[in-house]
Coordinates of C-alpha atoms and ligand atoms in Angstrom, one line a residue:
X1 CA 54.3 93.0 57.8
X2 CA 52.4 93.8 60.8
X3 CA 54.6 96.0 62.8
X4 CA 51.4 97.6 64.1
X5 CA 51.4 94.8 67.0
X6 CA 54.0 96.5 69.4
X7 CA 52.9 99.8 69.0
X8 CA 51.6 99.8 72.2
X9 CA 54.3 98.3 74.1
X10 CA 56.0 100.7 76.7
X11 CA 59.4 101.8 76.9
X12 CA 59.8 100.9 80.0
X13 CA 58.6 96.7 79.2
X14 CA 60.2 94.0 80.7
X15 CA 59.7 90.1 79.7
X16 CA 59.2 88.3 82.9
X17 CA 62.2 87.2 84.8
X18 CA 61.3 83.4 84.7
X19 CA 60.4 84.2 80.8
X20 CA 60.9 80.6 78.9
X21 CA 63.7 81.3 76.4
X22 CA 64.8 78.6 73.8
X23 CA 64.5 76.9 70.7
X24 CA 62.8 73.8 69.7
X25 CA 63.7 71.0 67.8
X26 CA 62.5 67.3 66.9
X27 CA 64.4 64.1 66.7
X28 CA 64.3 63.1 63.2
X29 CA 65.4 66.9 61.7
X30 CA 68.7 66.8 64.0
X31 CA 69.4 63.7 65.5
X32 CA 70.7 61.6 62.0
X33 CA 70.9 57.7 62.1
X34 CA 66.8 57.8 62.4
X35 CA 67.0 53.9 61.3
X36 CA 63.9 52.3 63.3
X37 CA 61.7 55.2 62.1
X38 CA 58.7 55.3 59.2
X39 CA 60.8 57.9 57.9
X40 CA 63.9 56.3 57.5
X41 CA 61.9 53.6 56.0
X42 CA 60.4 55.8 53.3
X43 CA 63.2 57.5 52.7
X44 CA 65.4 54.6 51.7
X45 CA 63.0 53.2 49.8
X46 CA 62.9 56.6 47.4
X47 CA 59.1 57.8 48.5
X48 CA 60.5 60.7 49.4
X49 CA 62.7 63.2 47.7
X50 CA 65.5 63.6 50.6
X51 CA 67.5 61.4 53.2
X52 CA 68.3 62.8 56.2
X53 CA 71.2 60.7 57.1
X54 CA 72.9 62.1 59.5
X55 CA 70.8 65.3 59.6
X56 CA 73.1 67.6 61.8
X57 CA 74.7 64.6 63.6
X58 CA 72.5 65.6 67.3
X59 CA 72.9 62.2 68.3
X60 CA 76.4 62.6 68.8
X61 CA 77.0 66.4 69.0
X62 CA 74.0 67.1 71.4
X63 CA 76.3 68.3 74.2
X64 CA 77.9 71.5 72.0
X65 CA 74.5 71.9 70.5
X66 CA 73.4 73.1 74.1
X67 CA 76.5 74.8 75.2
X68 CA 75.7 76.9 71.6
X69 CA 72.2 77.4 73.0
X70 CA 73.4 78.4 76.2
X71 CA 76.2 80.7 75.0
X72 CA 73.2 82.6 73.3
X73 CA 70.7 83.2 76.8
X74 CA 68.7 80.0 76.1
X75 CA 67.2 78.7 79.5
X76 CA 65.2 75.9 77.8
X77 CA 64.9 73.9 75.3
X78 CA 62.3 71.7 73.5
X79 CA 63.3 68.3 72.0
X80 CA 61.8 65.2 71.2
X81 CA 62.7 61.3 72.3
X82 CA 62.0 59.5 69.5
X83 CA 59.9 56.1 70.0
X84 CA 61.5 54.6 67.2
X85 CA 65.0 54.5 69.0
X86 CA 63.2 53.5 72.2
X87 CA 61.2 50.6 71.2
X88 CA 62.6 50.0 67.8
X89 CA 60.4 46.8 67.8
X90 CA 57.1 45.9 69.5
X91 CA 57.6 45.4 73.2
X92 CA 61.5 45.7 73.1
X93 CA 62.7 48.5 75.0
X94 CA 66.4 50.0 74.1
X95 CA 68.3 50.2 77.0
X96 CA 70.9 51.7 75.1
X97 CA 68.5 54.3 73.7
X98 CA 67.1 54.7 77.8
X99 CA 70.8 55.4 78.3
X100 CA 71.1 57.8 75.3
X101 CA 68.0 60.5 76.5
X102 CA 68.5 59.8 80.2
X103 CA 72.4 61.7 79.2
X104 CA 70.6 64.2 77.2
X105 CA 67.8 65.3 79.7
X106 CA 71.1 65.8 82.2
X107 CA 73.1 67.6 79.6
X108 CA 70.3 70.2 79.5
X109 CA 69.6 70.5 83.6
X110 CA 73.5 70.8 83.8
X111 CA 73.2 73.4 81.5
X112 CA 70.5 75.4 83.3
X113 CA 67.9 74.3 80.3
X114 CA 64.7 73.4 81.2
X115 CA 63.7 70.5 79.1
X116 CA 60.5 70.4 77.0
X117 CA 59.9 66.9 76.1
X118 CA 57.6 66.2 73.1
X119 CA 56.4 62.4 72.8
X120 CA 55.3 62.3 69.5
X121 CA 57.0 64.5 66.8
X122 CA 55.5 63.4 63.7
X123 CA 58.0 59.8 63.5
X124 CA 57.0 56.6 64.6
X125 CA 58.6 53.3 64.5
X126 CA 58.2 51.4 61.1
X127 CA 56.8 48.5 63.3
X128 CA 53.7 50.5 64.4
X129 CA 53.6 52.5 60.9
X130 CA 53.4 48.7 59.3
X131 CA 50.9 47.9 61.3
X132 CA 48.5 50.7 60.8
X133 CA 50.1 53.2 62.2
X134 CA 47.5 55.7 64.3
X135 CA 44.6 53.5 62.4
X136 CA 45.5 51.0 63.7
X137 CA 42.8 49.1 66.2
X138 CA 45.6 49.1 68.9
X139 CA 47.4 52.0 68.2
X140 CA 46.4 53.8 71.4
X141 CA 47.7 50.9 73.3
X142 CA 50.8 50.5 71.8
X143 CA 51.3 54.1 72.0
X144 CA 50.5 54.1 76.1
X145 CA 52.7 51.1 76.9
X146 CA 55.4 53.7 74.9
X147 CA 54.3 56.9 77.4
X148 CA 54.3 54.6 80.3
X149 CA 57.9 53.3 79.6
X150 CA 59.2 56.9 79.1
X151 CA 57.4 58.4 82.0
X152 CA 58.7 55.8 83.7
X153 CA 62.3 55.7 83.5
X154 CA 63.0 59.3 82.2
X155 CA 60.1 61.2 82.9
X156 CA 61.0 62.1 86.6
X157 CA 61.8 65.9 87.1
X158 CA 60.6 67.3 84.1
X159 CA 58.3 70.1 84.0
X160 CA 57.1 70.9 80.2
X161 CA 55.3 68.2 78.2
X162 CA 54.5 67.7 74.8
X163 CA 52.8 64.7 74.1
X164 CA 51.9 64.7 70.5
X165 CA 52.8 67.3 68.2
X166 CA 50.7 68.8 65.5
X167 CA 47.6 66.7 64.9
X168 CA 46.0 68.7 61.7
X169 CA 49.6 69.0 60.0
X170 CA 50.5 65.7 59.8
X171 CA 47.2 64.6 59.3
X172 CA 46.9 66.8 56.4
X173 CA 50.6 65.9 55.0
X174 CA 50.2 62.2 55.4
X175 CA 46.3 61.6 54.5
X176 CA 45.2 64.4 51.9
X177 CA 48.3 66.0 50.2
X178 CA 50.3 63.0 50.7
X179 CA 53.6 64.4 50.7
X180 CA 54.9 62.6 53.7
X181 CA 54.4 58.6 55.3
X182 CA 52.3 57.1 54.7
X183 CA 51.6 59.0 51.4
X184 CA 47.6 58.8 51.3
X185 CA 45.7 61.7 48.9
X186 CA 43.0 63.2 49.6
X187 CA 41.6 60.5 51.8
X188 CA 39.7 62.9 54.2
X189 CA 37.9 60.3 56.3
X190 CA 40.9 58.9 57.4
X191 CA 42.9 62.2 58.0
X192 CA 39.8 63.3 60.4
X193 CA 40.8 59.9 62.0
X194 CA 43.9 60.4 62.1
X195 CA 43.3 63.8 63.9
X196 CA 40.8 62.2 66.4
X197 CA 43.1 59.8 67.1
X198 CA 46.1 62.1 67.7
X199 CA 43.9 63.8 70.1
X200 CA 43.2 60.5 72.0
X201 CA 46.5 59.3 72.4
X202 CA 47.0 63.2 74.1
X203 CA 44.1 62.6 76.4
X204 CA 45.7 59.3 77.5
X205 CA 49.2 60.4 77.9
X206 CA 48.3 63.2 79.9
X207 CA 46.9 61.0 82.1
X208 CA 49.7 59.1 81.8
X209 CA 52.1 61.9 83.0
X210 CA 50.0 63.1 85.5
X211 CA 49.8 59.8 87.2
X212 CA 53.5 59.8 87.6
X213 CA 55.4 63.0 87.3
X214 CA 53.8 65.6 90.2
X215 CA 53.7 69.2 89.2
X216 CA 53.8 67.8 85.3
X217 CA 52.5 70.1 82.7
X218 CA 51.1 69.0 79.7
X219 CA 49.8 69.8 76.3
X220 CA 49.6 68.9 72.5
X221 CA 51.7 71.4 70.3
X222 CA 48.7 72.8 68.4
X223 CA 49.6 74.8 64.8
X224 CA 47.4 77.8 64.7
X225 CA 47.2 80.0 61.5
X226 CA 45.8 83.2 61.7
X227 CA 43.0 82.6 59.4
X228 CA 41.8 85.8 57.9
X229 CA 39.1 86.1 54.7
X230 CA 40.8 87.5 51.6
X231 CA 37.7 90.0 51.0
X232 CA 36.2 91.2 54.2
X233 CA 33.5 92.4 52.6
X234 CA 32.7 89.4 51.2
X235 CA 30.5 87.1 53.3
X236 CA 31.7 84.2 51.3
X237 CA 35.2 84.7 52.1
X238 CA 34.1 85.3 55.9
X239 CA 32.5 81.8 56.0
X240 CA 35.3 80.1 54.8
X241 CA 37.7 81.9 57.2
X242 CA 34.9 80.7 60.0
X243 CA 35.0 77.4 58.8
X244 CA 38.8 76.9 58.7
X245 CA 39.4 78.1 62.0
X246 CA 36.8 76.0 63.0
X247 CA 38.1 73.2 61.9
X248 CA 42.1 73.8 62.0
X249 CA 42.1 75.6 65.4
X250 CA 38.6 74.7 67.3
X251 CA 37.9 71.3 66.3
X252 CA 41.6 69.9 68.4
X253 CA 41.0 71.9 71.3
X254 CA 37.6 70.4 71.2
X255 CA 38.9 66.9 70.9
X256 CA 40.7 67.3 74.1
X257 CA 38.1 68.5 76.4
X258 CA 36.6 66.2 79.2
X259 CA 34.2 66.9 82.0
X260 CA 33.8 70.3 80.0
X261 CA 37.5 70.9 80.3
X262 CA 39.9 71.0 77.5
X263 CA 42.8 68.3 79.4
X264 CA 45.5 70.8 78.8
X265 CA 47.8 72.1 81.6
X266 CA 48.6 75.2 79.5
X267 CA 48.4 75.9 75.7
X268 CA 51.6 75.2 73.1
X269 CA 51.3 77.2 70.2
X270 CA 53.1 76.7 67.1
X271 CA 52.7 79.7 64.7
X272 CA 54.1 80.7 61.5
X273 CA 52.0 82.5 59.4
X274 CA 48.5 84.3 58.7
X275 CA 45.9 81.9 56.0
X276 CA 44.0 84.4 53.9
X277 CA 41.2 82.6 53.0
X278 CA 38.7 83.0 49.5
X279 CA 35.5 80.8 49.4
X280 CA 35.9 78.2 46.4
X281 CA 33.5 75.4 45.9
X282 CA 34.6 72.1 46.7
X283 CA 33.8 71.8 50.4
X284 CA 36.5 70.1 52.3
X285 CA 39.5 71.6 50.0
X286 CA 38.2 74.5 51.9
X287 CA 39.6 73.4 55.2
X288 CA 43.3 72.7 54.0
X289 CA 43.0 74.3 50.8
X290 CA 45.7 77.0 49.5
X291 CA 46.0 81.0 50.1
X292 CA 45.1 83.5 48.8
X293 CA 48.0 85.2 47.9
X294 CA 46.8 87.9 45.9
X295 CA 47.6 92.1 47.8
X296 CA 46.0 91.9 50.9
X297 CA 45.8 95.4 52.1
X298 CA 49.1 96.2 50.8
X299 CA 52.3 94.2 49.7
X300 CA 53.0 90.6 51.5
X301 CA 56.3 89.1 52.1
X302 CA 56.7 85.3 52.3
X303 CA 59.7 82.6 53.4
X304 CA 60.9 80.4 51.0
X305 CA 58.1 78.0 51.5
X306 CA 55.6 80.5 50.6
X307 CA 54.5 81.3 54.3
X308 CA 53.4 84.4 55.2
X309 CA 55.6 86.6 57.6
X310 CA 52.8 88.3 59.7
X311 CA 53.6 88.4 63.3
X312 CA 50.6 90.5 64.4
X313 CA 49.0 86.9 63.6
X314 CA 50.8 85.8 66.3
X315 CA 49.6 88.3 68.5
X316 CA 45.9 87.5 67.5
X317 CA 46.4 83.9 68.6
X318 CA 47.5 85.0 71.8
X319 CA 44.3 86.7 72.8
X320 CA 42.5 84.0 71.3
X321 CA 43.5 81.0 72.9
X322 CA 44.0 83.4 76.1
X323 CA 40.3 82.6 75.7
X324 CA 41.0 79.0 77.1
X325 CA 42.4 80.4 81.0
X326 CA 45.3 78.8 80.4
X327 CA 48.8 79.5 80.7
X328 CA 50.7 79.5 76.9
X329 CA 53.5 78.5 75.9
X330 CA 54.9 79.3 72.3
X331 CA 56.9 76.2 71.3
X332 CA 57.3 77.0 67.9
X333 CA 57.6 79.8 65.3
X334 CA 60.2 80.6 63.0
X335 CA 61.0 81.6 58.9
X336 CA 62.5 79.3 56.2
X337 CA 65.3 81.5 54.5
X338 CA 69.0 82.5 54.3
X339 CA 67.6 86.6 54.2
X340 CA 69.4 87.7 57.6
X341 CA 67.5 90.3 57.3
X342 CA 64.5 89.2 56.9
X343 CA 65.0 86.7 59.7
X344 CA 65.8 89.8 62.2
X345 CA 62.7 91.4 60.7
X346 CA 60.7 88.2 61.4
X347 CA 62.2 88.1 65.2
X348 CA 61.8 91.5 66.1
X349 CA 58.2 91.1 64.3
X350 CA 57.0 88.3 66.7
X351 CA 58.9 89.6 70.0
X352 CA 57.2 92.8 69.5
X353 CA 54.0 90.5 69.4
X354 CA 54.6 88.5 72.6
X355 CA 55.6 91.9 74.2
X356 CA 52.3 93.1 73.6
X357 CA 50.1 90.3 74.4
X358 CA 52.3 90.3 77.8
X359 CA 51.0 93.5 78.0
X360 CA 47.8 92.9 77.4
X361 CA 48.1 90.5 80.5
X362 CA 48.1 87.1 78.7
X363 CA 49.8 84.1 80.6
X364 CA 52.3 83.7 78.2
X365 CA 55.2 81.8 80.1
X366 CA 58.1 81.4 76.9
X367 CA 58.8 81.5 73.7
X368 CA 60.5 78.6 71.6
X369 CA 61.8 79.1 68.7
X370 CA 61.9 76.6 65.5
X371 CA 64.6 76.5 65.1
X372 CA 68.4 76.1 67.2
X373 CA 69.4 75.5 64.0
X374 CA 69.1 74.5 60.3
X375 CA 67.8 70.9 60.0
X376 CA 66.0 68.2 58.3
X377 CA 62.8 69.5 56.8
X378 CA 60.8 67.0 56.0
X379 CA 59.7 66.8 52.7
X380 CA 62.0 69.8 52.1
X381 CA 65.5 67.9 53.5
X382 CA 67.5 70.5 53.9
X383 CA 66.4 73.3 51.8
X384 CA 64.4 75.1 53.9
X385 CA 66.6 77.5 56.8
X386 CA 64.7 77.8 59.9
X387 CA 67.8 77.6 61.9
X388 CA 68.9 80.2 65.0
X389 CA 72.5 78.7 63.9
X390 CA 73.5 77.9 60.0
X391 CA 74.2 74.4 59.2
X392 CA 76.8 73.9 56.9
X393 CA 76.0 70.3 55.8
X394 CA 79.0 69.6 54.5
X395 CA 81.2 70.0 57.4
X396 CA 78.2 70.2 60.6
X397 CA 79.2 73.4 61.4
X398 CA 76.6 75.6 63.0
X399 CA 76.9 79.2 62.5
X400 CA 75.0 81.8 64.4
X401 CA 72.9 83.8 62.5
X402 CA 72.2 87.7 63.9
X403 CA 68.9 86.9 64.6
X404 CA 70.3 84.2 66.9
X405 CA 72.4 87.2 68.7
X406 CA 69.1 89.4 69.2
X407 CA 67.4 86.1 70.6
X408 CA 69.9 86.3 73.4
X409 CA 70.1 90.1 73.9
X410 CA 66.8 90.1 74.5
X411 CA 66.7 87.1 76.9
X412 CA 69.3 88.7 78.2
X413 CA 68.0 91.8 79.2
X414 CA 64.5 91.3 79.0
X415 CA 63.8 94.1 76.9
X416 CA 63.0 94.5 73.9
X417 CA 66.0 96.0 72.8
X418 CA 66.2 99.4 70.6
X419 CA 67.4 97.5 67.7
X420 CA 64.2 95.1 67.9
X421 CA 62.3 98.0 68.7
X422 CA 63.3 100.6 66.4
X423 CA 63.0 97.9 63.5
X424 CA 59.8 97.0 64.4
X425 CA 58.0 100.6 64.5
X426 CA 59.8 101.6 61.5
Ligands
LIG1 C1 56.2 72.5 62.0 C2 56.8 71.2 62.5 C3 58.3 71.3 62.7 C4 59.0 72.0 61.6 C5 58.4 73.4 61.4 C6 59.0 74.2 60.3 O1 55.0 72.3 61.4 O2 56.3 70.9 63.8 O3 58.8 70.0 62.8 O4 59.0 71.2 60.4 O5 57.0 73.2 61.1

C-alpha cells in the first residue's frame, strides 16, 4: 500500500498550528436542484445513466452540513458557486442566487471555516454549453464577465481560490472517453483545446481576483497521478511513464506560466491514486490510456472505481511540485468505497504522507479531503462513497464514518495519532 512513506516521521511530529483542515465538495454532487446546468440538461434528457436530483439536498441543508464539519475539527472548507445558478442565462445575474452564496460564505466564517472557493467545478450553464461551451470563440469572455460578477459581489474577504478545477479530467471525460457533457469520443484535438482553454480562462481569472480581492490566493485544482512504468526495466514502459507525466502533470502547469512564471499563488493538488504505465502502440491512447493493473511489486488494492490506493504517491507529488517554490495546498484526495476499513487505511495512508513531506520541509499549508460526505458522482450518481459522512439517500442523513473521527483527532491534536500511526507502520 505504501506505508513506507511515514517511516521517517518522528514521534514527536506536529502538523502546523494554522494546518488547513477540511473537506471539499462541488456544487452539482451536493447542492440538488442543479436546473440551469449542462448537467441537468443531459441528465434529463437520458445521456447519462444517473439524475442527481436533489443530490444530498446542500442547497437547503448547507448550514448543518458545516456545523457536521465543524463538530469533526474542520477549519475550512472548499466548495464551489455554481455559474449556472448565478447567471442561469447570458448576462442575467440571480440576485437570488447572489443572496444564496453570499449566506453560505457567512455560514462558514461564522463557523470558523475558511472558505475555498472554486469557480469552475466541471458544470456550466446550458446557455454557454449550447453555445460551444469552452470552444466557443467567446467563451473566455463570457466566462470573465462571470469571474468579474462573483469577485465582485462575493469575492471580498476570501483567502483560498480555485478558479477552474481539473483541466485534463474533464477534458478527457468530455472529449475522448465521452462519458460526461458534452459526450465527444476520442476527439483529441479538441480535448487539447479544451485543456488550453481551461488553462486560459485560469490565467484570466487570476488576474481577475487579483485585481480586486488583496492578499487573494489563487490556483487551478490540478489532478496529479503518480505515474510510474509497469516494468522499470523496460525503457519502453519508462517513456510512456515520461510521456504521461508530461502531458497530464507538466503540460497544465506549463499552460499557466507568464513572464517565465507559472501564474499560481500556491499549488492545489488533487490526488487519488498511482498510474502504472506499459508502452502500447497507438500514440495518444498513451496519454489517457488504462493501467496496468497486473502485480506491481507485490499485491495492489483498489476503490471501487478501480483506483489505486497508494499514498506514498501522494508523497511523491509533494516533492515534485515542491519543485514549483510554491506553497501547496491539497484540495482533494479521497477512496470510493463502503470498506471502513479500508477508508481508515487510506487516511492514515495519505496523513502519514503529508506528515512526511512536512517533514521533508515542503510548504504544504492543508489538506482537503474529497469528500464531507457521500455525493453525486458524476457518471457514477451515487454509487461511488467518497464521503467523510455516509449519505443515506433515502432519508439525507449523513452518517460519520470512523475515518471521519480520525480526520478530527488528528486536526485536533495535530499529531498523528497512535492509531494512524501504528496502522500505518504495520
Ligand atoms: C475528482 C473531481 C471531484 C470528484 C472526485 C472523486 O476528479 O474533481 O469532483 O468527482 O474526483
Amino acid at each position: 500500500m505504501g506505508e513506507v512513506a511515514g517511516r521517517g516521521v518522528p514521534e514527536s511530529f506536529r502538523f502546523p498550528p494554522d494546518f488547513l483542515w477540511g473537506a471539499a465538495t462541488a456544487a452539482h454532487q451536493v447542492e440538488g436542484d442543479n436546473r440551469a446546468s449542462d448537467w441537468w440538461a443531459a441528465e434529463t434528457a437520458g445521456l447519462l445513466p444517473h439524475r442527481s436530483g436533489r443530490a444530498c439536498d446542500h442547497l437547503r441543508r448547507f448550514e448543518a452540513d458545516f456545523d457536521l464539519a465543524r463538530a469533526f475539527g474542520h477549519n475550512a472548507h472548499r466548495l464551489s458557486l455554481e455559474w449556472s445558478r448565478l447567471e442561469p442565462e447570458p448576462g442575467v445575474r440571480d440576485e437570488a442566487a447572489f443572496a444564496h452564496y453570499a449566506r453560505v460564505l457567512e455560514a462558514l466564517r461564522g463557523r470558523g471555516l475558511e472558505p475555498v472557493v472554486t469557480l469552475h467545478h466541471f458544470t456550466a450553464p446550458r446557455w454557454f454549453a449550447e453555445r460551444g461551451g469552452w470552444l466557443a470563440a467567446d467563451a473566455l469572455d463570457r466566462f470573465a464577465a462571470h469571474v468579474d460578477a462573483v469577485v465582485e459581489r462575493l469575492g471580498h474577504g476570501i483567502r483560498w481560490w480555485i478558479t477552474v478545477n481539473e483541466p485534463t479530467v474533464l477534458a478527457k471525460h468530455g472529449w475522448v472517453s465521452g462519458d460526461w457533457p458534452p459526450f465527444r469520443r476520442g476527439r483529441w484535438d479538441l480535448a487539447f483545446r479544451v485543456i488550453r482553454r481551461l488553462c486560459a480562462a485560469h490565467r484570466l481569472a487570476y488576474r481577475r481576483i487579483h485585481a480586486r480581492v488583496p492578499g487573494a490566493r489563487v490556483a487551478f485544482a490540478h489532478s496529479i497521478p503518480w505515474i510510474e512504468p509497469c516494468d522499470p526495466t523496460r525503457a519502453l514502459d519508462r517513456l510512456a511513464a515520461r510521456l504521461r507525466t508530461a502531458f497530464l502533470v507538466d503540460w497544465p502547469f506549463a499552460l499557466v506560466r507568464e513572464a517565465g512564471r507559472p501564474l499560481l499563488d500556491y499549488v492545489a493538488v488533487n490526488y487519488y491514486t498511482r498510474s502504472v504505465v506499459r508502452w502500447r502502440p497507438g500514440g495518444r491512447a498513451l496519454l489517457f490510456g488504462a493501467d496496468c493493473h497486473e502485480d506491481h511489486h507485490g499485491p495492489r488494492r483498489f476503490d471501487d472505481l478501480g483506483q489505486e490506493l497508494w499514498p506514498t504517491g501522494l508523497l511523491e507529488v509533494l516533492r515534485r511540485v515542491a519543485r514549483l517554490g510554491l506553497p501547496i495546498l491539497v484540495t482533494e484526495n479521497g477512496i470510493a468505497t463502503e470498506d471502513d476499513a479500508l477508508r481508515l487505511a487510506h487516511l492514515r495512508g495519505h496523513l502519514e504522507a503529508l506528515a512526511q513531506a512536512l517533514t521533508e520541509g515542503v510548504d504544504l499549508r492543508g489538506y482537503l479531503h474529497w469528500s464531507l460526505m457521500d455525493n453525486f458522482e458524476w457518471a457514477k450518481g451515487t454509487t461511488a462513497r467518497f464521503g467523510l459522512a455516509a449519505t443515506d439517500f433515502a432519508t439525507l442523513e449523513r452518517r460519520p464514518r470512523p475515518a471521519m473521527r480520525l480526520l478530527a483527532e488528528v486536526a485536533r491534536t495535530g499529531r498523528l495519532v497512535p492509531s494512524a500511526r501504528e496502522a500505518t507502520t504495520a
